[in-house]
Short mmCIF file of C-alpha atoms and ligand atoms in Angstrom, two decimals:
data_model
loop_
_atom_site.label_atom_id
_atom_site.label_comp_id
_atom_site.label_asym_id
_atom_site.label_seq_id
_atom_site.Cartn_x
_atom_site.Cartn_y
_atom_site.Cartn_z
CA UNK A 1 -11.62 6.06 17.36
CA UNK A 2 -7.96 5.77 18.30
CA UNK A 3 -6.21 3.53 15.37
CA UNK A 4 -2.11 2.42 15.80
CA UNK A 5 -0.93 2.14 12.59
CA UNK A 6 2.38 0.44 12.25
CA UNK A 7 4.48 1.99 9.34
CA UNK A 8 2.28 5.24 9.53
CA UNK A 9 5.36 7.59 8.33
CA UNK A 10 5.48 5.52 5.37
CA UNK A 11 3.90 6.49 1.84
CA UNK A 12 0.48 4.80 2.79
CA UNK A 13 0.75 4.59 6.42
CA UNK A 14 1.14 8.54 6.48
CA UNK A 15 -1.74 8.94 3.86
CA UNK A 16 -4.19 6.57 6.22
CA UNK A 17 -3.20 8.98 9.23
CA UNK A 18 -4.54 11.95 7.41
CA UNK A 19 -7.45 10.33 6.35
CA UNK A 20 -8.17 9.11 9.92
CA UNK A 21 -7.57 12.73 11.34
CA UNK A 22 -9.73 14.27 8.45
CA UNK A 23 -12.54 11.83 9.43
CA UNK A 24 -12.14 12.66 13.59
CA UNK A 25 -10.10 9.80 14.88
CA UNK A 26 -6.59 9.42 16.43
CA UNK A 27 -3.95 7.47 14.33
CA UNK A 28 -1.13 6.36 17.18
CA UNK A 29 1.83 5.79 14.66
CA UNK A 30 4.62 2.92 15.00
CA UNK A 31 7.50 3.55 12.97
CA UNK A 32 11.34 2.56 13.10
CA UNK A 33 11.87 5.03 10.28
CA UNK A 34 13.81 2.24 8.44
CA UNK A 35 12.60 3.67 5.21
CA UNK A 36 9.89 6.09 6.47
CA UNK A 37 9.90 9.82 7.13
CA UNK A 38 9.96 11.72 10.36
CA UNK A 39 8.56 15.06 8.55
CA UNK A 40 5.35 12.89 7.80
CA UNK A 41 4.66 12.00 11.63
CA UNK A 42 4.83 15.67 12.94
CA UNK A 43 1.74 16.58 15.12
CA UNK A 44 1.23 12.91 15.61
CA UNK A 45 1.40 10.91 18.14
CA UNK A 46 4.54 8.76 17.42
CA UNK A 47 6.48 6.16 18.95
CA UNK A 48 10.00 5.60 16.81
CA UNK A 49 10.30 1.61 17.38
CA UNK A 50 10.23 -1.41 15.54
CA UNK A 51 7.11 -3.44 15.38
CA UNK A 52 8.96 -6.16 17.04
CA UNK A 53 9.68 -4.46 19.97
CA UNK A 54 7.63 -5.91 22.46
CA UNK A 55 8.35 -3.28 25.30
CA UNK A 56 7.24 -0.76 23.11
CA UNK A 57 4.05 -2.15 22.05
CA UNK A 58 3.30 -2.52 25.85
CA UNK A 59 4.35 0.88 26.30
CA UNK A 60 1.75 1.83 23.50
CA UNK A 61 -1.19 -0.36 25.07
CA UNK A 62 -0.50 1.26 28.35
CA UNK A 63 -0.44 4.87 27.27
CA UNK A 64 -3.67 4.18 24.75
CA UNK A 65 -5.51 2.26 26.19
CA UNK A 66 -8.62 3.33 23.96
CA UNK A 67 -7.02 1.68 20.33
CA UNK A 68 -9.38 -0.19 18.63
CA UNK A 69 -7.75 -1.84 15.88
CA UNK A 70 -4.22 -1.75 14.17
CA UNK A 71 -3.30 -1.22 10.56
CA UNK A 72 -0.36 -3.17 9.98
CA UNK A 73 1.70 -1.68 6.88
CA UNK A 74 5.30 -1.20 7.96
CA UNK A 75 7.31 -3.71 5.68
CA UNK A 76 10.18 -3.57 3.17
CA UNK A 77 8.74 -3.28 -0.30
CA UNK A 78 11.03 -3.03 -2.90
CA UNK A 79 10.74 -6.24 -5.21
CA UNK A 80 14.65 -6.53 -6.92
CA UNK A 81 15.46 -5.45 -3.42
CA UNK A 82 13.80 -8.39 -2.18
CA UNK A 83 15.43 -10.98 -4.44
CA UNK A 84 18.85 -9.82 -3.34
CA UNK A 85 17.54 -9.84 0.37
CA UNK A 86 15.51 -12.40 0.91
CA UNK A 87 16.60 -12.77 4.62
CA UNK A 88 16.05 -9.79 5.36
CA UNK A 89 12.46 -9.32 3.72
CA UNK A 90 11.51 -12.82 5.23
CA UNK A 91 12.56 -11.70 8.78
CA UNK A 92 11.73 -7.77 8.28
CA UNK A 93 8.17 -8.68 7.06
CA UNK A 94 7.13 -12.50 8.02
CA UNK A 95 8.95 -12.75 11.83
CA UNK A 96 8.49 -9.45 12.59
CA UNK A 97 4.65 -9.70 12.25
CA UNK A 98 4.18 -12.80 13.49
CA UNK A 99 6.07 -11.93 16.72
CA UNK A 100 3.95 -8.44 16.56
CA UNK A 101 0.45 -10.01 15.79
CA UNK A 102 0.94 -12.28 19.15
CA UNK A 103 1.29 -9.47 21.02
CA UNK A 104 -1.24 -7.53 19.92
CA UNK A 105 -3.13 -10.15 20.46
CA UNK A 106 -1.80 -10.78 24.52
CA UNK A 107 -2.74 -7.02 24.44
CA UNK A 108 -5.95 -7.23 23.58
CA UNK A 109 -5.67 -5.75 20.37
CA UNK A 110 -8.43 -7.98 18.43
CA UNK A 111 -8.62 -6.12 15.41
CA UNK A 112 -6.23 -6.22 12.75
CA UNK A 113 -6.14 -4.85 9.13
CA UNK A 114 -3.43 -5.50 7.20
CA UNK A 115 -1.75 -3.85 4.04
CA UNK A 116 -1.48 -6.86 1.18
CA UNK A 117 -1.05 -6.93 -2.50
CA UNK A 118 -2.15 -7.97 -6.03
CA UNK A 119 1.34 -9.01 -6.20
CA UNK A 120 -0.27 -12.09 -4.69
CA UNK A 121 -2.15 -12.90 -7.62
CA UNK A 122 -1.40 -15.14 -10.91
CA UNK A 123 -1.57 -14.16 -14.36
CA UNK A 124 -5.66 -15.13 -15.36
CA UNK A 125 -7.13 -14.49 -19.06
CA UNK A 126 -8.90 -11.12 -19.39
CA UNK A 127 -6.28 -10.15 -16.07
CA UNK A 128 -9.45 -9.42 -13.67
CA UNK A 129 -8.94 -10.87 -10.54
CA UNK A 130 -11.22 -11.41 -7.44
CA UNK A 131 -10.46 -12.42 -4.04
CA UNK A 132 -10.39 -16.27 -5.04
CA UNK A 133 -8.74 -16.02 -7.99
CA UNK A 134 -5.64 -18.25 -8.03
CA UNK A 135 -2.71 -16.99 -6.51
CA UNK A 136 1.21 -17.13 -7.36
CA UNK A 137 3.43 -14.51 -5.81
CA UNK A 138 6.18 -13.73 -8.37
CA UNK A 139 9.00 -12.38 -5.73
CA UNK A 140 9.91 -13.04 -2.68
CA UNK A 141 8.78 -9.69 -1.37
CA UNK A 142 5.31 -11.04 -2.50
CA UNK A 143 5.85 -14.07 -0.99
CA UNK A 144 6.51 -12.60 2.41
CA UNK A 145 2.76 -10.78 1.91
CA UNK A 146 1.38 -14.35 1.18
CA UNK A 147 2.95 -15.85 4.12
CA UNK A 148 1.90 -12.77 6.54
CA UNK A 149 -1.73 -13.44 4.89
CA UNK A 150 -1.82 -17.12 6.46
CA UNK A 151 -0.12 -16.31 9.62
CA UNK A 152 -2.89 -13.69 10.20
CA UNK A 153 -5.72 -16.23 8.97
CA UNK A 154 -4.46 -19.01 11.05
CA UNK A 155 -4.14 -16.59 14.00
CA UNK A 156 -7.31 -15.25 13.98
CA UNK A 157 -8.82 -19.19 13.60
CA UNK A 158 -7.27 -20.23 16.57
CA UNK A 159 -8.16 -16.89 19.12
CA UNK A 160 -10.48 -14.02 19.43
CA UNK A 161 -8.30 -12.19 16.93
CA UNK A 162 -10.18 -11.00 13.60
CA UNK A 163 -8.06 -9.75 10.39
CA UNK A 164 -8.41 -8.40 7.10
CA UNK A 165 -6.18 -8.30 4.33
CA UNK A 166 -6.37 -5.40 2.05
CA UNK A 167 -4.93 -6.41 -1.68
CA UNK A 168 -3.49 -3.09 -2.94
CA UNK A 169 -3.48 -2.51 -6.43
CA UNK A 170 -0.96 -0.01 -8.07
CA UNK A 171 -1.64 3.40 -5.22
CA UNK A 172 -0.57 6.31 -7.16
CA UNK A 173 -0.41 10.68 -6.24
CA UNK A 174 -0.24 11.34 -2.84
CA UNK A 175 -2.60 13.65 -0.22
CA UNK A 176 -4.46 15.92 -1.78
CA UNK A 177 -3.49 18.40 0.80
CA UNK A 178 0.05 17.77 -0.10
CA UNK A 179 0.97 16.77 3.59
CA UNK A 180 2.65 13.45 2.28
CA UNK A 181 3.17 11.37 -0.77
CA UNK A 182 5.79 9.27 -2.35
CA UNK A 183 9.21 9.57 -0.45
CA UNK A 184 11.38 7.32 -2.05
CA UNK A 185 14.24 8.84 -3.70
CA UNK A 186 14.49 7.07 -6.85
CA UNK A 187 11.24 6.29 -7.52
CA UNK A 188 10.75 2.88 -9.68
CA UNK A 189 7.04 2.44 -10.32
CA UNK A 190 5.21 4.05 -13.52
CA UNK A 191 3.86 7.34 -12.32
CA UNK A 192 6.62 8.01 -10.40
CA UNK A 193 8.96 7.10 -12.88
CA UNK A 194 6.60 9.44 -15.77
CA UNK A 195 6.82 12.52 -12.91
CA UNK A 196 10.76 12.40 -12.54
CA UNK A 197 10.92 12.29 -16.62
CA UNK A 198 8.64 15.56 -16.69
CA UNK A 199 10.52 17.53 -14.04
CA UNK A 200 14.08 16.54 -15.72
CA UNK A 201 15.80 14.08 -13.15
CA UNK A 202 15.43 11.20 -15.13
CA UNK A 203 15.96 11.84 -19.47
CA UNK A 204 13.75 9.45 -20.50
CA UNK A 205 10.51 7.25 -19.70
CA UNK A 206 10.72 3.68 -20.58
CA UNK A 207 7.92 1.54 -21.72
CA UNK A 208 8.85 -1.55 -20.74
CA UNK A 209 7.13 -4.94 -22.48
CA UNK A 210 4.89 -4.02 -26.10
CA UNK A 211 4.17 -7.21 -26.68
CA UNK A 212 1.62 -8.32 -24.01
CA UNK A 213 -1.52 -10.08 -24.71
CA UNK A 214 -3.18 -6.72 -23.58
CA UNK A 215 -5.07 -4.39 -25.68
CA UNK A 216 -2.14 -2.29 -26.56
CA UNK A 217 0.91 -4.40 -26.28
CA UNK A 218 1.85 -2.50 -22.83
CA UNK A 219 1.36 -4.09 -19.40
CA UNK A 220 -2.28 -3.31 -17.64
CA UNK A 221 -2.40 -2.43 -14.04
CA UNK A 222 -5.35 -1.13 -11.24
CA UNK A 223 -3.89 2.40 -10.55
CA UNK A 224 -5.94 3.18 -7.34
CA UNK A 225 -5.68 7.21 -6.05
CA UNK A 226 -3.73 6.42 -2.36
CA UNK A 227 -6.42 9.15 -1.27
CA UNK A 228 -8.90 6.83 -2.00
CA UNK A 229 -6.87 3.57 -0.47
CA UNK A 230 -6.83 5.55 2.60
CA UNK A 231 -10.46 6.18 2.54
CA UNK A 232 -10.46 2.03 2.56
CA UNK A 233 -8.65 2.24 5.92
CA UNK A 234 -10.80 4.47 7.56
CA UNK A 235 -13.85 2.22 6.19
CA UNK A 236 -12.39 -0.69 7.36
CA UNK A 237 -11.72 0.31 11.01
CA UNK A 238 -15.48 1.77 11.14
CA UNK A 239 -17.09 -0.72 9.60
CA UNK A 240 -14.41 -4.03 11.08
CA UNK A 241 -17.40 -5.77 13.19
CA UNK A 242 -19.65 -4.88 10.07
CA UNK A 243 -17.63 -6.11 7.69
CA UNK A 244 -17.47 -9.51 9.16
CA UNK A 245 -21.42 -9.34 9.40
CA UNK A 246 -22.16 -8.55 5.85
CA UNK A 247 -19.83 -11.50 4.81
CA UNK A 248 -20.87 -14.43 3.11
CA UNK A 249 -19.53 -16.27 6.17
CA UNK A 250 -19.84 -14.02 9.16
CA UNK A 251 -18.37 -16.70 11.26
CA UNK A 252 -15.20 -16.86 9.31
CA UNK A 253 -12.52 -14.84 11.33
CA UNK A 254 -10.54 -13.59 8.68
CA UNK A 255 -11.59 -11.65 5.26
CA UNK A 256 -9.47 -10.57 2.27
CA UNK A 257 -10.56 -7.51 0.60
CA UNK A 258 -9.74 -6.13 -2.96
CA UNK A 259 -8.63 -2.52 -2.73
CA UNK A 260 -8.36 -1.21 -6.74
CA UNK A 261 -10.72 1.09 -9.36
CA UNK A 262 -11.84 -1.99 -11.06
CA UNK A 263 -10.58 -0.41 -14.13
CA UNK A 264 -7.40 -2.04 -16.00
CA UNK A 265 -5.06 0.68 -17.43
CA UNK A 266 -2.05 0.09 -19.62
CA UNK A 267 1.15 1.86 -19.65
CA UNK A 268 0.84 3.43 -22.87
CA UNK A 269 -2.78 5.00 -21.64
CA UNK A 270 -1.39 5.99 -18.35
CA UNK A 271 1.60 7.95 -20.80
CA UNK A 272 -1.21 9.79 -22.38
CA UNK A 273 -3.26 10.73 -19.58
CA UNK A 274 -0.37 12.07 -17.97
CA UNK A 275 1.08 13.88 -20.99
CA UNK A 276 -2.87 15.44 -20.77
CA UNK A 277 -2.14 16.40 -17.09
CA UNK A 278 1.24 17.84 -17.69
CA UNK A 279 0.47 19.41 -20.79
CA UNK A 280 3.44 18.52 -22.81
CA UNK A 281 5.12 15.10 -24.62
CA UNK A 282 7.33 13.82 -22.42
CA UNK A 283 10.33 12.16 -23.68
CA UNK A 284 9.87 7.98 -23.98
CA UNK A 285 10.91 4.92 -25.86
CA UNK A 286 9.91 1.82 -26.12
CA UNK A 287 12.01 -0.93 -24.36
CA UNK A 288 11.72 -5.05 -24.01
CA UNK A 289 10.17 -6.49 -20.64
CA UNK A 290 12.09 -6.19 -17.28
CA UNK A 291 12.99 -9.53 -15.69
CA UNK A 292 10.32 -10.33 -13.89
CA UNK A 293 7.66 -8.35 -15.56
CA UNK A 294 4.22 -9.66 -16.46
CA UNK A 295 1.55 -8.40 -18.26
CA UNK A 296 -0.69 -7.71 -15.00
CA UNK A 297 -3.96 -7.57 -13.22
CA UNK A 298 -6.88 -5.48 -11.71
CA UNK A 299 -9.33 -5.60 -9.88
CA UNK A 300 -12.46 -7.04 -9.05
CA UNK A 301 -13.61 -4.60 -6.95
CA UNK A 302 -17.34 -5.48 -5.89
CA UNK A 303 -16.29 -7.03 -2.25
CA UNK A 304 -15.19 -3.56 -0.85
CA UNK A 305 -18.05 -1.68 -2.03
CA UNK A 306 -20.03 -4.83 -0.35
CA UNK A 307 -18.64 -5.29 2.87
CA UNK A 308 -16.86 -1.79 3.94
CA UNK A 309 -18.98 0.21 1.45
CA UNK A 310 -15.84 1.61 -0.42
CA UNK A 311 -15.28 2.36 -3.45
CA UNK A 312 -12.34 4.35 -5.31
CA UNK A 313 -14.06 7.84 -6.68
CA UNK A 314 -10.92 9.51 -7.59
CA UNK A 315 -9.64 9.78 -11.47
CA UNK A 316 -6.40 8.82 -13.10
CA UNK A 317 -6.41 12.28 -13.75
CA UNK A 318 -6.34 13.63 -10.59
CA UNK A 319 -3.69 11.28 -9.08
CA UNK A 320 -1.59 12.40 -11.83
CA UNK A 321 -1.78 15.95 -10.90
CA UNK A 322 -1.46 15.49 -7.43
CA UNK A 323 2.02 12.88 -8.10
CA UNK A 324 3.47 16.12 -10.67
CA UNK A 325 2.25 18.50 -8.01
CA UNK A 326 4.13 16.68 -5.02
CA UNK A 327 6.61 15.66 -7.21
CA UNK A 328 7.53 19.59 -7.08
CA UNK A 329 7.15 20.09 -3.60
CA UNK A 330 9.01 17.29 -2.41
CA UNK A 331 12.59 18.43 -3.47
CA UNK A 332 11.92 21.16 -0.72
CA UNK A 333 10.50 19.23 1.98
CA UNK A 334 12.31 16.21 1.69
CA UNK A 335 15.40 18.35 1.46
CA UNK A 336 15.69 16.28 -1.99
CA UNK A 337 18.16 18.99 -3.55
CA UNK A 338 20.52 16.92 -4.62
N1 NAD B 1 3.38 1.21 -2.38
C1 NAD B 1 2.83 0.21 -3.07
O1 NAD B 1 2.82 0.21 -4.31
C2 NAD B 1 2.19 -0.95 -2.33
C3 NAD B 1 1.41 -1.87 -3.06
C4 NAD B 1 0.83 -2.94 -2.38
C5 NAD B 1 1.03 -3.09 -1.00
N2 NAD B 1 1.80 -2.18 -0.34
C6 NAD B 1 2.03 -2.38 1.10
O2 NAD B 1 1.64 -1.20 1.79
C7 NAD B 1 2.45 -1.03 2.95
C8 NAD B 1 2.99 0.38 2.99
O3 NAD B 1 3.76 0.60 1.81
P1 NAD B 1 4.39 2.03 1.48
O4 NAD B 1 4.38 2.18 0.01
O5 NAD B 1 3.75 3.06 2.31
O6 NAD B 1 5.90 1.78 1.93
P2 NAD B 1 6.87 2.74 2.77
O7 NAD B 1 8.24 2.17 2.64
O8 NAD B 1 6.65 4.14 2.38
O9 NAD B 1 6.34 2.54 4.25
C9 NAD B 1 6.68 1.45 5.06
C10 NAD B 1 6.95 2.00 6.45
O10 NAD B 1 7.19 0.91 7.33
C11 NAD B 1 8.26 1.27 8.18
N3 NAD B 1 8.86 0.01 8.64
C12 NAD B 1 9.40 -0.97 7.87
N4 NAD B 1 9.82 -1.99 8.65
C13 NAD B 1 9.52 -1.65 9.93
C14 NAD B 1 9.67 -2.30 11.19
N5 NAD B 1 10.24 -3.51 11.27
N6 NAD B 1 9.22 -1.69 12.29
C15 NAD B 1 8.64 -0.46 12.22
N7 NAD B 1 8.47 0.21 11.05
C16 NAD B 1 8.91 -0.38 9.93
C17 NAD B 1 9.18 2.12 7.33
O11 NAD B 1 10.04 2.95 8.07
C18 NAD B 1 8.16 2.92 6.50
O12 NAD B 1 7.81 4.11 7.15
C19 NAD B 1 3.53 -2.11 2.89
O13 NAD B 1 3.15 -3.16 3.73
C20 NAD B 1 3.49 -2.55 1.44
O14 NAD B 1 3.89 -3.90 1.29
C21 NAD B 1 2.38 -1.11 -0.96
#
């Protein structure tokens, strides 16, 4: 199958490409290289464009005809980033797809998956959340997900269109094969926060918030191997029409799909599985909450195993090796010297 993913020189986007090669299809990517990488598109077939460039997306429909679906993750996605932005998150993210999912739907591009988050979700007692658990995005970068989330349901409602949103949980290590991983300079998120503490560019980890209502004190998330949330991608596009069969309401146009371990971990166990990894203490103190933090969520994870028989296989342990082990090769490839 021949899959257009927008955003595919991204983190993810680059991570689903591999997958989708590994498993025999085509990824087409779509990618203005606002954030992403061009060393992570090479050997692909890539158009450098903005997914609100009509012409191009015409250009892309012409010269692949064959695409069956699209898997829509370019965005902006840095949260503080996003409160000092908002404009530009709004139009980078909400706009820009909702200009972009019309076309694709005037070119005949019924099939949609789309990259969402557990940012989405509110706070709920024992933090396990399911699909209809209530939601409250935090930021306005989660807001912008929310919004894209109706746009796409009320899209697919009113034409032949059919979407599903995939709720990411916390994707951690990168490609096994060490063709991609996390780009982003200064990384801000846990593991990659724990990896630039172990190979000296940052002098110390922070745990930040001990005083959650969690078993530890520290905050719990769903760290899901991006290996494995690539795997989701490929399951989704085979099994789309499927999918929409198996569902409770296989009339309903429009799903929304878990993608986590099912498996809460807090910071302070995520310290000591990685100190395991790496083989040695790292250096860490404990610090009060960010603004904005909250204790967290994961997942309930039984609707992807259900409807796009999925389910995350990799450990904790092996995303933290391969995140220290592309943490390494990075400074090389992504000419990260500095
Ligand atoms: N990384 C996470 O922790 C996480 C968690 C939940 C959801 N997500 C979602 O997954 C998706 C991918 O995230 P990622 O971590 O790979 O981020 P990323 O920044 O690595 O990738 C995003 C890609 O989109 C491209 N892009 C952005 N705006 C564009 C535009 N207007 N036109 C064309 N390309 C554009 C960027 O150049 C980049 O390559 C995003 O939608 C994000 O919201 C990520």
């Amino acid at each position: 199958m021949k899959v257009l993913i927008t955003g595919g020189a991204g983190y993810i986007g680059s991570t689903i490409a591999s997958a989708l090669e590994d498993t025999g299809h085509t990824p087409v990517i779509l990618d203005s290289l606002i954030t992403g990488r061009i060393e992570f598109t090479r050997g692909r077939i890539f158009y450098h464009a903005d997914i609100a460039d009509t012409q191009a997306l015409e250009t892309i429909f012409r010269e692949h005809p064959d695409i069956v679906a699209t898997i829509h993750c370019a965005a902006l996605i840095i949260v503080p980033e996003s409160v000092a932005r908002p404009y530009d998150y709004y139009k980078e993210n909400v706009s820009k797809s909702l200009e972009m999912f019309h076309t694709l739907d005037r070119l005949g591009c019924k099939r949609v998956v789309f990259s969402s988050s557990a940012s989405l979700y509110d706070l709920v007692p024992g933090f396990m959340v399911r699909e209809d658990s209530p939601l409250k995005p935090g930021s306005p970068y989660a807001r912008t997900k929310y919004m894209m989330e109706m746009i796409l349901a009320d899209l697919c409602a009113a034409s032949e269109m059919r979407g599903i949103s995939l709720r990411y949980f916390n994707p951690i290590g990168a490609d096994p094969q060490m063709r991609s991983g996390l780009h982003i300079q200064h990384p801000t998120l846990v593991l990659g926060l724990l990896v630039e503490t172990a190979l000296g560019r940052k002098p110390v980890f922070d745990i930040t918030g001990t005083h959650w209502p969690t078993r530890d004190g520290t905050g719990i998330r769903d760290y899901v191997h991006v290996w494995d949330l690539a795997m989701a991608h490929v399951k989704a596009v085979e099994n789309f029409d499927a999918a929409f069969a198996r569902s409770e309401r296989p009339d309903q146009p429009y799903l929304v799909i878990n993608l986590g371990t099912g498996q809460g971990v807090t910071v302070r166990e995520i310290v000591n599985a990685f100190e395991k990894v790496y083989g040695q203490e790292i250096n860490k103190r404990e610090m009060p909450p960010r603004p904005g933090d909250v204790a967290g969520a994961y997942a309930n994870a039984d609707t992807a195993q259900r409807l796009l028989g999925w389910k995350a296989e990799l450990s904790l342990e092996q995303s933290i090796a391969d995140a220290l082990k592309w943490g390494e090769l990075r400074v090389k490839l992504l000419d990260y010297t500095k």
